[in-house]
Amino acid sequence: RLAAIEREEKEEEEKKKGVANNADVDNTNNFGGGSQRRLYDQMLTLRTRLNERVASSNAFAKYLEKTLLTRDDDLKRANELLYGAAKESGELLRLIRDAQNDIAKSGDDPTRRARGEQKLEKFVNRLQLVESTLTKNAKEIDSTVVRTVPVEYHGIASDVIMMGDFDGWTRGIQLYPSFVEGGSSTFTGEARLPPGTYLVKFKVDGEWRLAREWPSSGEGFDANNVLTVM
């Protein structure tokens, strides 16, 4: 009888050990599966971020290409205007010399003197036209010259970027804290842009914000600040 009891206790103990071993195996399998899942999620997140950066870089590259083409067109136009001005200056110089020559050598010849005076009058008229044209061309060229515009954002933040259509909403302009008072910071920076009107918005610690003191347009999610460069 005692031997039978000992045998039953031994079998019961072996059963408990078997259950414990199975539990350990299950825990090990679950741990391995959880680790693989976390690793997969991390790789997926990394790939998503990488794709976002590549897309942003491609968009910025397209913006740069477009900007370079525009600037190239501006330079060609300026070169054409300068060449035209130089050519017209040569014509005016020839005209005034002819007029001076006719007047100086007219003597008692009223016809030649009158011809010289006509050339002189023509010179004055053309000179006035050149002045008007050059003034217009100067304004046209000036409209393509990049301006340096100071930018400020006031608020509680650690990172502020001014985004906008000036670069196709790709990189933006980083602002830096310059003054802190009562927990609120003033972030400043410089935008180098040609004259025009731009839609902008501030990315504050990763969230889109409007500057209250700036003019704005649109409503809701379509609301943007307006930056005017003169």
Coordinates of N, CA and C in Angstrom, one line a residue:
R1 N 0.8 -1.2 0.0 CA 0.0 0.0 0.0 C 0.9 1.3 0.0
L2 N 1.9 1.3 0.8 CA 2.8 2.4 0.9 C 3.5 2.6 -0.4
A3 N 3.9 1.6 -1.0 CA 4.6 1.7 -2.3 C 3.7 2.3 -3.4
A4 N 2.4 1.9 -3.3 CA 1.4 2.4 -4.3 C 1.2 3.9 -4.1
I5 N 1.2 4.4 -2.8 CA 1.0 5.8 -2.5 C 2.2 6.6 -3.0
E6 N 3.5 6.1 -2.8 CA 4.7 6.7 -3.2 C 4.7 6.8 -4.8
R7 N 4.2 5.8 -5.4 CA 4.2 5.8 -6.9 C 3.2 6.8 -7.4
E8 N 2.0 7.0 -6.8 CA 1.1 8.0 -7.2 C 1.6 9.4 -7.0
E9 N 2.3 9.6 -5.8 CA 2.9 10.9 -5.6 C 4.0 11.3 -6.6
K10 N 4.8 10.3 -7.0 CA 5.8 10.5 -8.0 C 5.2 10.9 -9.3
E11 N 4.1 10.1 -9.7 CA 3.5 10.4 -11.0 C 2.9 11.8 -11.0
E12 N 2.3 12.2 -9.9 CA 1.7 13.5 -9.8 C 2.7 14.6 -9.9
E13 N 3.9 14.4 -9.3 CA 5.0 15.4 -9.3 C 5.5 15.5 -10.7
E14 N 5.6 14.4 -11.5 CA 6.1 14.4 -12.9 C 5.1 15.2 -13.8
K15 N 3.8 15.0 -13.4 CA 2.8 15.7 -14.2 C 2.9 17.2 -14.0
K16 N 3.2 17.7 -12.8 CA 3.4 19.1 -12.5 C 4.6 19.7 -13.2
K17 N 5.7 18.8 -13.2 CA 6.9 19.3 -13.9 C 6.6 19.5 -15.4
G18 N 5.9 18.5 -16.0 CA 5.5 18.6 -17.4 C 4.7 19.8 -17.7
V19 N 3.8 20.1 -16.9 CA 2.9 21.3 -17.1 C 3.8 22.6 -17.0
A20 N 4.7 22.6 -16.0 CA 5.6 23.8 -15.9 C 6.5 24.0 -17.1
N21 N 7.1 22.8 -17.6 CA 7.9 22.9 -18.8 C 7.2 23.4 -20.0
N22 N 5.9 22.9 -20.2 CA 5.1 23.4 -21.3 C 4.9 24.9 -21.2
A23 N 4.6 25.4 -20.0 CA 4.4 26.8 -19.8 C 5.6 27.6 -20.1
D24 N 6.8 27.1 -19.8 CA 8.1 27.8 -20.1 C 8.3 27.9 -21.6
V25 N 7.9 26.8 -22.3 CA 8.0 26.7 -23.8 C 7.1 27.8 -24.4
D26 N 5.9 27.8 -23.9 CA 4.9 28.8 -24.4 C 5.4 30.2 -24.2
N27 N 5.9 30.5 -23.0 CA 6.4 31.8 -22.7 C 7.5 32.2 -23.6
T28 N 8.4 31.2 -23.9 CA 9.6 31.5 -24.8 C 9.1 31.8 -26.2
N29 N 8.1 31.0 -26.6 CA 7.6 31.2 -28.0 C 6.9 32.6 -28.1
N30 N 6.1 32.9 -27.0 CA 5.4 34.2 -27.0 C 6.4 35.4 -27.0
F31 N 7.5 35.2 -26.2 CA 8.5 36.2 -26.2 C 9.2 36.4 -27.5
G32 N 9.5 35.3 -28.2 CA 10.1 35.4 -29.5 C 9.2 36.1 -30.5
G33 N 7.9 35.7 -30.5 CA 6.9 36.3 -31.4 C 6.7 37.8 -31.1
G34 N 6.7 38.2 -29.8 CA 6.6 39.6 -29.5 C 7.8 40.4 -30.0
S35 N 9.0 39.9 -29.8 CA 10.2 40.6 -30.3 C 10.2 40.8 -31.8
Q36 N 9.8 39.7 -32.5 CA 9.7 39.8 -33.9 C 8.7 40.9 -34.4
R37 N 7.6 40.9 -33.7 CA 6.6 41.9 -34.0 C 7.1 43.3 -33.8
R38 N 7.7 43.5 -32.6 CA 8.3 44.9 -32.4 C 9.4 45.3 -33.4
L39 N 10.2 44.3 -33.8 CA 11.2 44.6 -34.8 C 10.6 44.9 -36.1
Y40 N 9.5 44.2 -36.5 CA 8.8 44.5 -37.7 C 8.2 45.9 -37.7
D41 N 7.6 46.3 -36.6 CA 7.0 47.6 -36.4 C 8.0 48.7 -36.5
Q42 N 9.2 48.5 -35.9 CA 10.3 49.4 -36.0 C 10.8 49.6 -37.4
M43 N 10.9 48.5 -38.1 CA 11.4 48.6 -39.5 C 10.4 49.3 -40.4
L44 N 9.1 49.0 -40.1 CA 8.0 49.7 -40.9 C 8.0 51.2 -40.7
T45 N 8.2 51.6 -39.4 CA 8.2 53.0 -39.1 C 9.4 53.7 -39.7
L46 N 10.6 53.0 -39.7 CA 11.8 53.5 -40.3 C 11.6 53.7 -41.8
R47 N 11.0 52.7 -42.4 CA 10.8 52.8 -43.9 C 9.8 53.9 -44.2
T48 N 8.8 54.1 -43.4 CA 7.8 55.2 -43.6 C 8.5 56.5 -43.5
R49 N 9.3 56.7 -42.5 CA 10.1 58.0 -42.3 C 11.0 58.2 -43.5
L50 N 11.7 57.1 -43.9 CA 12.7 57.3 -45.0 C 11.9 57.7 -46.3
N51 N 10.8 57.1 -46.5 CA 10.0 57.4 -47.7 C 9.6 58.9 -47.7
E52 N 9.2 59.3 -46.5 CA 8.8 60.7 -46.3 C 9.9 61.7 -46.6
R53 N 11.1 61.3 -46.2 CA 12.3 62.2 -46.4 C 12.7 62.2 -47.9
V54 N 12.6 61.0 -48.5 CA 12.9 60.9 -49.9 C 11.9 61.8 -50.7
A55 N 10.6 61.7 -50.4 CA 9.6 62.5 -51.1 C 9.8 63.9 -50.9
S56 N 10.2 64.3 -49.7 CA 10.5 65.8 -49.4 C 11.7 66.2 -50.2
S57 N 12.7 65.4 -50.2 CA 13.9 65.8 -51.0 C 13.6 65.9 -52.5
N58 N 12.8 65.0 -53.0 CA 12.5 65.1 -54.4 C 11.7 66.3 -54.7
A59 N 10.8 66.7 -53.9 CA 10.0 67.9 -54.1 C 10.8 69.1 -54.0
F60 N 11.8 69.1 -53.1 CA 12.7 70.3 -53.0 C 13.6 70.4 -54.2
A61 N 14.1 69.2 -54.7 CA 14.9 69.2 -55.9 C 14.1 69.8 -57.1
K62 N 12.9 69.4 -57.2 CA 12.0 70.0 -58.3 C 11.9 71.5 -58.1
Y63 N 11.7 71.9 -56.9 CA 11.6 73.4 -56.6 C 12.9 74.1 -57.0
L64 N 14.0 73.5 -56.7 CA 15.3 74.1 -57.0 C 15.5 74.2 -58.5
E65 N 15.1 73.1 -59.2 CA 15.2 73.1 -60.7 C 14.4 74.2 -61.3
K66 N 13.1 74.3 -60.8 CA 12.2 75.4 -61.3 C 12.8 76.7 -61.0
T67 N 13.3 76.9 -59.8 CA 13.9 78.2 -59.4 C 15.1 78.6 -60.3
L68 N 16.0 77.6 -60.5 CA 17.1 77.9 -61.4 C 16.8 78.2 -62.8
L69 N 15.7 77.6 -63.3 CA 15.3 77.9 -64.7 C 14.7 79.3 -64.7
T70 N 14.0 79.7 -63.7 CA 13.4 81.0 -63.6 C 14.5 82.1 -63.5
R71 N 15.5 81.8 -62.7 CA 16.6 82.8 -62.5 C 17.4 82.9 -63.8
D72 N 17.5 81.7 -64.5 CA 18.3 81.8 -65.8 C 17.5 82.6 -66.8
D73 N 16.2 82.5 -66.8 CA 15.4 83.3 -67.7 C 15.5 84.8 -67.3
D74 N 15.6 85.1 -66.0 CA 15.7 86.5 -65.6 C 17.1 87.1 -66.0
L75 N 18.1 86.3 -65.9 CA 19.4 86.7 -66.3 C 19.5 87.0 -67.9
K76 N 18.9 86.1 -68.6 CA 18.8 86.2 -70.1 C 18.1 87.5 -70.4
R77 N 17.0 87.8 -69.8 CA 16.2 89.0 -70.0 C 17.0 90.2 -69.7
A78 N 17.7 90.2 -68.5 CA 18.6 91.3 -68.1 C 19.7 91.6 -69.1
N79 N 20.3 90.5 -69.6 CA 21.3 90.6 -70.6 C 20.8 91.2 -71.9
E80 N 19.6 90.9 -72.3 CA 19.0 91.4 -73.5 C 18.8 92.9 -73.3
L81 N 18.3 93.3 -72.1 CA 18.0 94.7 -71.9 C 19.3 95.6 -71.9
L82 N 20.4 95.0 -71.3 CA 21.6 95.7 -71.2 C 22.3 95.8 -72.6
Y83 N 22.1 94.8 -73.4 CA 22.7 94.8 -74.8 C 21.9 95.9 -75.6
G84 N 20.6 95.9 -75.4 CA 19.8 96.9 -76.1 C 20.2 98.4 -75.7
A85 N 20.4 98.5 -74.4 CA 20.8 99.9 -73.9 C 22.1 100.3 -74.5
A86 N 23.1 99.3 -74.5 CA 24.4 99.6 -75.0 C 24.3 100.0 -76.5
K87 N 23.5 99.3 -77.3 CA 23.3 99.6 -78.7 C 22.7 101.0 -78.9
E88 N 21.7 101.3 -78.1 CA 21.0 102.6 -78.3 C 22.0 103.7 -77.9
S89 N 22.8 103.5 -76.9 CA 23.8 104.5 -76.5 C 24.8 104.8 -77.6
G90 N 25.2 103.8 -78.3 CA 26.1 104.0 -79.5 C 25.4 104.8 -80.6
E91 N 24.1 104.5 -80.8 CA 23.3 105.3 -81.8 C 23.2 106.8 -81.4
L92 N 23.0 107.0 -80.1 CA 22.8 108.3 -79.6 C 24.1 109.1 -79.7
L93 N 25.2 108.4 -79.4 CA 26.5 109.0 -79.6 C 26.8 109.5 -81.0
R94 N 26.5 108.6 -82.0 CA 26.7 108.9 -83.4 C 25.8 110.1 -83.8
L95 N 24.6 110.1 -83.3 CA 23.7 111.2 -83.7 C 24.1 112.6 -83.1
I96 N 24.6 112.6 -81.9 CA 25.0 113.9 -81.3 C 26.3 114.4 -82.0
R97 N 27.2 113.5 -82.4 CA 28.4 113.9 -83.1 C 28.0 114.5 -84.5
D98 N 27.1 113.9 -85.2 CA 26.6 114.4 -86.5 C 26.0 115.8 -86.3
A99 N 25.2 115.9 -85.3 CA 24.6 117.2 -85.1 C 25.6 118.3 -84.8
Q100 N 26.6 117.9 -83.9 CA 27.6 118.9 -83.6 C 28.4 119.3 -84.8
N101 N 28.7 118.3 -85.6 CA 29.5 118.5 -86.8 C 28.8 119.4 -87.8
D102 N 27.5 119.2 -88.0 CA 26.7 120.0 -88.9 C 26.6 121.5 -88.4
I103 N 26.4 121.6 -87.1 CA 26.3 123.0 -86.6 C 27.6 123.7 -86.6
A104 N 28.7 123.0 -86.3 CA 30.0 123.6 -86.2 C 30.5 124.0 -87.6
K105 N 30.1 123.3 -88.7 CA 30.6 123.5 -90.0 C 29.6 124.2 -90.9
S106 N 28.5 124.6 -90.3 CA 27.4 125.2 -91.1 C 27.8 126.6 -91.7
G107 N 28.6 127.3 -90.9 CA 29.0 128.7 -91.3 C 27.8 129.5 -91.7
D108 N 27.8 130.0 -93.0 CA 26.7 130.8 -93.5 C 25.6 129.9 -94.2
D109 N 25.7 128.6 -94.0 CA 24.8 127.7 -94.7 C 23.7 127.4 -93.8
P110 N 22.5 128.1 -93.9 CA 21.4 127.9 -93.0 C 20.8 126.5 -93.1
T111 N 20.9 125.9 -94.3 CA 20.3 124.5 -94.5 C 21.1 123.5 -93.7
R112 N 22.4 123.6 -93.7 CA 23.2 122.6 -92.9 C 23.0 122.9 -91.4
R113 N 22.9 124.1 -91.1 CA 22.7 124.4 -89.6 C 21.3 123.9 -89.2
A114 N 20.3 124.0 -90.0 CA 19.0 123.5 -89.7 C 19.0 122.0 -89.6
R115 N 19.7 121.4 -90.5 CA 19.9 119.9 -90.4 C 20.5 119.5 -89.1
G116 N 21.5 120.3 -88.7 CA 22.2 119.9 -87.4 C 21.3 120.1 -86.2
E117 N 20.4 121.2 -86.3 CA 19.5 121.4 -85.2 C 18.4 120.3 -85.2
Q118 N 18.0 119.9 -86.3 CA 17.0 118.8 -86.4 C 17.6 117.5 -85.7
K119 N 18.8 117.2 -86.1 CA 19.5 116.0 -85.5 C 19.6 116.2 -83.9
L120 N 19.9 117.4 -83.5 CA 20.0 117.6 -82.1 C 18.7 117.4 -81.4
E121 N 17.6 117.9 -82.0 CA 16.3 117.7 -81.5 C 15.9 116.2 -81.4
K122 N 16.3 115.5 -82.5 CA 16.0 114.1 -82.6 C 16.8 113.4 -81.5
F123 N 18.0 113.8 -81.2 CA 18.8 113.2 -80.2 C 18.1 113.4 -78.8
V124 N 17.6 114.6 -78.5 CA 17.0 114.9 -77.3 C 15.8 114.0 -77.1
N125 N 15.0 113.8 -78.1 CA 13.8 113.0 -78.1 C 14.1 111.5 -77.8
R126 N 15.1 111.1 -78.5 CA 15.5 109.7 -78.3 C 16.1 109.4 -76.9
L127 N 16.8 110.4 -76.5 CA 17.4 110.3 -75.1 C 16.3 110.2 -74.1
Q128 N 15.3 111.0 -74.2 CA 14.2 111.0 -73.3 C 13.5 109.6 -73.3
L129 N 13.4 109.0 -74.6 CA 12.8 107.7 -74.7 C 13.6 106.6 -74.0
V130 N 15.0 106.8 -74.2 CA 15.9 105.8 -73.6 C 15.8 105.9 -72.1
E131 N 15.7 107.1 -71.5 CA 15.6 107.3 -70.1 C 14.3 106.6 -69.6
S132 N 13.2 106.8 -70.3 CA 12.0 106.1 -69.9 C 12.0 104.6 -69.9
T133 N 12.7 104.1 -71.0 CA 12.8 102.7 -71.2 C 13.7 102.1 -70.1
L134 N 14.8 102.7 -69.9 CA 15.8 102.2 -68.9 C 15.1 102.2 -67.5
T135 N 14.3 103.2 -67.2 CA 13.7 103.3 -65.9 C 12.7 102.1 -65.7
K136 N 12.0 101.8 -66.8 CA 11.0 100.7 -66.8 C 11.8 99.4 -66.7
N137 N 12.9 99.2 -67.4 CA 13.7 98.0 -67.3 C 14.3 97.8 -66.0
A138 N 14.7 98.9 -65.4 CA 15.4 98.8 -64.0 C 14.3 98.3 -63.0
K139 N 13.1 98.7 -63.1 CA 12.0 98.3 -62.2 C 11.8 96.8 -62.5
E140 N 11.8 96.4 -63.7 CA 11.5 95.0 -64.1 C 12.6 94.1 -63.5
I141 N 13.9 94.5 -63.7 CA 15.0 93.7 -63.1 C 14.9 93.7 -61.6
D142 N 14.6 94.8 -61.0 CA 14.6 94.9 -59.5 C 13.5 94.0 -58.9
S143 N 12.5 93.7 -59.7 CA 11.4 92.8 -59.2 C 11.9 91.4 -59.1
T144 N 13.0 91.1 -59.6 CA 13.6 89.7 -59.5 C 14.7 89.6 -58.5
V145 N 15.1 90.7 -57.9 CA 16.2 90.7 -57.0 C 15.7 90.2 -55.6
V146 N 16.5 89.3 -55.1 CA 16.1 88.7 -53.8 C 16.3 89.7 -52.6
R147 N 15.3 89.8 -51.8 CA 15.3 90.6 -50.6 C 15.6 89.8 -49.3
T148 N 16.2 90.4 -48.3 CA 16.3 89.7 -47.0 C 15.3 90.2 -46.1
V149 N 14.4 89.3 -45.7 CA 13.2 89.7 -44.9 C 13.3 89.1 -43.5
P150 N 13.3 89.9 -42.4 CA 13.4 89.4 -41.0 C 12.0 88.7 -40.7
V151 N 12.1 87.6 -40.0 CA 10.9 86.8 -39.6 C 10.9 86.6 -38.1
E152 N 9.7 86.8 -37.5 CA 9.6 86.6 -36.1 C 8.4 85.7 -35.8
Y153 N 8.5 84.8 -34.8 CA 7.4 84.1 -34.2 C 7.4 84.1 -32.7
H154 N 6.3 84.4 -32.1 CA 6.3 84.5 -30.6 C 5.4 83.4 -30.1
G155 N 5.9 82.7 -29.1 CA 5.1 81.6 -28.5 C 6.0 80.7 -27.7
I156 N 5.4 79.7 -27.0 CA 6.1 78.8 -26.2 C 6.4 77.6 -27.1
A157 N 7.7 77.3 -27.3 CA 8.1 76.2 -28.2 C 9.6 76.0 -28.0
S158 N 10.0 74.8 -28.6 CA 11.4 74.5 -28.6 C 12.0 74.4 -30.0
D159 N 11.1 74.3 -31.0 CA 11.5 74.2 -32.4 C 10.4 74.8 -33.3
V160 N 10.9 75.8 -34.1 CA 9.9 76.5 -35.0 C 10.5 76.6 -36.4
I161 N 9.7 76.2 -37.4 CA 10.1 76.3 -38.8 C 9.0 77.0 -39.5
M162 N 9.4 78.0 -40.3 CA 8.4 78.7 -41.2 C 8.4 78.0 -42.5
M163 N 7.2 77.3 -42.8 CA 7.0 76.6 -44.0 C 6.2 77.5 -45.0
G164 N 6.2 77.3 -46.3 CA 5.5 78.1 -47.2 C 5.6 77.7 -48.6
D165 N 4.8 78.4 -49.5 CA 4.8 78.0 -50.9 C 6.0 78.7 -51.6
F166 N 6.8 79.4 -50.9 CA 8.0 80.0 -51.4 C 9.0 78.9 -51.9
D167 N 8.9 77.7 -51.3 CA 9.8 76.6 -51.7 C 9.0 75.3 -51.9
G168 N 7.7 75.5 -52.2 CA 6.8 74.4 -52.4 C 6.5 73.6 -51.2
W169 N 6.5 74.2 -50.0 CA 6.2 73.6 -48.7 C 7.1 72.4 -48.5
T170 N 8.4 72.5 -48.8 CA 9.3 71.4 -48.7 C 10.3 71.5 -47.5
R171 N 11.1 72.5 -47.4 CA 12.1 72.6 -46.4 C 11.8 73.7 -45.3
G172 N 11.4 74.8 -45.8 CA 11.1 75.9 -44.9 C 12.3 76.6 -44.4
I173 N 12.1 77.5 -43.5 CA 13.2 78.3 -42.9 C 13.2 78.1 -41.4
Q174 N 14.3 77.6 -40.9 CA 14.5 77.4 -39.4 C 14.6 78.7 -38.7
L175 N 13.8 78.8 -37.6 CA 13.9 80.0 -36.7 C 14.6 79.6 -35.4
Y176 N 15.2 80.6 -34.8 CA 16.0 80.3 -33.6 C 15.6 81.2 -32.4
P177 N 15.5 80.7 -31.2 CA 15.1 81.5 -30.1 C 16.1 82.6 -29.8
S178 N 15.6 83.9 -29.7 CA 16.5 85.0 -29.5 C 16.2 85.7 -28.2
F179 N 15.0 85.5 -27.7 CA 14.6 86.2 -26.5 C 13.5 85.4 -25.7
V180 N 13.6 85.3 -24.4 CA 12.7 84.5 -23.6 C 12.2 85.4 -22.5
E181 N 10.9 85.4 -22.3 CA 10.3 86.2 -21.2 C 9.0 85.5 -20.8
G182 N 9.0 85.2 -19.5 CA 7.8 84.6 -18.9 C 7.4 83.2 -19.5
G183 N 8.4 82.5 -20.0 CA 8.2 81.2 -20.6 C 7.9 81.2 -22.1
S184 N 7.6 82.5 -22.6 CA 7.3 82.6 -24.0 C 8.6 83.1 -24.7
S185 N 8.8 82.5 -25.9 CA 10.1 82.8 -26.6 C 9.8 83.6 -27.9
T186 N 10.8 84.4 -28.3 CA 10.7 85.0 -29.6 C 11.7 84.3 -30.5
F187 N 11.2 83.7 -31.6 CA 12.0 83.0 -32.6 C 12.2 83.9 -33.8
T188 N 13.5 84.0 -34.2 CA 13.8 84.9 -35.3 C 14.6 84.1 -36.4
G189 N 14.5 84.7 -37.6 CA 15.3 84.2 -38.7 C 15.2 85.1 -39.9
E190 N 15.7 84.8 -41.0 CA 15.7 85.6 -42.2 C 15.3 84.8 -43.4
A191 N 14.4 85.4 -44.2 CA 13.9 84.8 -45.5 C 14.5 85.6 -46.6
R192 N 15.1 84.9 -47.5 CA 15.7 85.6 -48.7 C 14.8 85.2 -49.9
L193 N 13.9 86.2 -50.3 CA 12.9 85.9 -51.3 C 12.8 87.1 -52.3
P194 N 12.4 86.8 -53.5 CA 12.1 87.9 -54.5 C 10.8 88.6 -54.1
P195 N 10.5 89.8 -54.5 CA 9.3 90.4 -54.2 C 8.1 89.6 -54.6
G196 N 7.0 89.6 -53.8 CA 5.8 88.8 -54.1 C 5.1 88.6 -52.8
T197 N 3.9 87.9 -53.0 CA 3.1 87.5 -51.8 C 3.1 86.0 -51.7
Y198 N 3.4 85.6 -50.4 CA 3.6 84.2 -50.2 C 2.6 83.7 -49.1
L199 N 2.2 82.4 -49.2 CA 1.4 81.8 -48.1 C 2.4 81.0 -47.2
V200 N 2.3 81.3 -45.9 CA 3.2 80.6 -45.0 C 2.5 80.1 -43.8
K201 N 3.1 79.2 -43.1 CA 2.6 78.6 -41.8 C 3.7 78.1 -41.0
F202 N 3.6 78.1 -39.7 CA 4.7 77.8 -38.8 C 4.5 76.4 -38.3
K203 N 5.6 75.6 -38.3 CA 5.6 74.3 -37.8 C 6.2 74.4 -36.4
V204 N 5.4 74.3 -35.3 CA 5.9 74.5 -34.0 C 5.9 73.2 -33.2
D205 N 7.1 72.7 -33.0 CA 7.2 71.4 -32.3 C 6.5 70.3 -33.0
G206 N 6.5 70.4 -34.3 CA 5.9 69.3 -35.2 C 4.4 69.6 -35.5
E207 N 3.8 70.7 -34.9 CA 2.4 70.9 -35.2 C 2.2 72.3 -35.9
W208 N 1.2 72.3 -36.8 CA 1.0 73.5 -37.6 C 0.4 74.6 -36.8
R209 N 0.9 75.8 -36.9 CA 0.4 77.0 -36.1 C 0.4 78.2 -37.0
L210 N -0.5 79.2 -36.7 CA -0.5 80.5 -37.3 C 0.1 81.5 -36.3
A211 N 0.7 82.5 -36.9 CA 1.2 83.6 -36.1 C 0.0 84.6 -36.0
R212 N -0.4 84.9 -34.8 CA -1.6 85.7 -34.5 C -1.4 87.1 -35.1
E213 N -0.1 87.6 -34.9 CA 0.1 89.0 -35.3 C 0.3 89.2 -36.8
W214 N 0.3 88.1 -37.6 CA 0.5 88.2 -39.0 C -0.8 88.2 -39.7
P215 N -0.9 88.9 -40.9 CA -2.2 88.8 -41.7 C -2.4 87.4 -42.2
S216 N -3.6 87.0 -42.4 CA -3.9 85.6 -42.8 C -5.0 85.6 -43.8
S217 N -5.1 84.4 -44.5 CA -6.1 84.2 -45.4 C -6.6 82.7 -45.3
G218 N -7.9 82.5 -45.7 CA -8.5 81.2 -45.6 C -9.0 80.9 -44.2
E219 N -9.7 79.7 -44.1 CA -10.3 79.3 -42.8 C -10.0 77.9 -42.5
G220 N -10.1 77.5 -41.3 CA -9.9 76.1 -40.8 C -8.5 75.6 -41.2
F221 N -8.5 74.4 -41.8 CA -7.3 73.8 -42.2 C -6.6 74.5 -43.4
D222 N -7.4 75.3 -44.1 CA -6.9 76.0 -45.3 C -6.3 77.4 -44.9
A223 N -6.4 77.7 -43.6 CA -5.9 79.0 -43.2 C -4.4 79.1 -43.2
N224 N -3.8 80.2 -43.7 CA -2.4 80.4 -43.8 C -2.1 81.9 -43.4
N225 N -0.9 82.1 -43.0 CA -0.4 83.5 -42.8 C 0.0 84.0 -44.2
V226 N 0.1 85.3 -44.4 CA 0.5 85.9 -45.6 C 1.7 86.7 -45.4
L227 N 2.8 86.5 -46.2 CA 4.0 87.2 -46.1 C 4.2 88.0 -47.4
T228 N 4.3 89.3 -47.3 CA 4.4 90.2 -48.5 C 5.8 90.7 -48.5
V229 N 6.5 90.5 -49.6 CA 7.9 91.0 -49.8 C 7.9 92.1 -50.8
M230 N 8.3 93.3 -50.4 CA 8.2 94.4 -51.3 C 9.6 94.6 -52.1

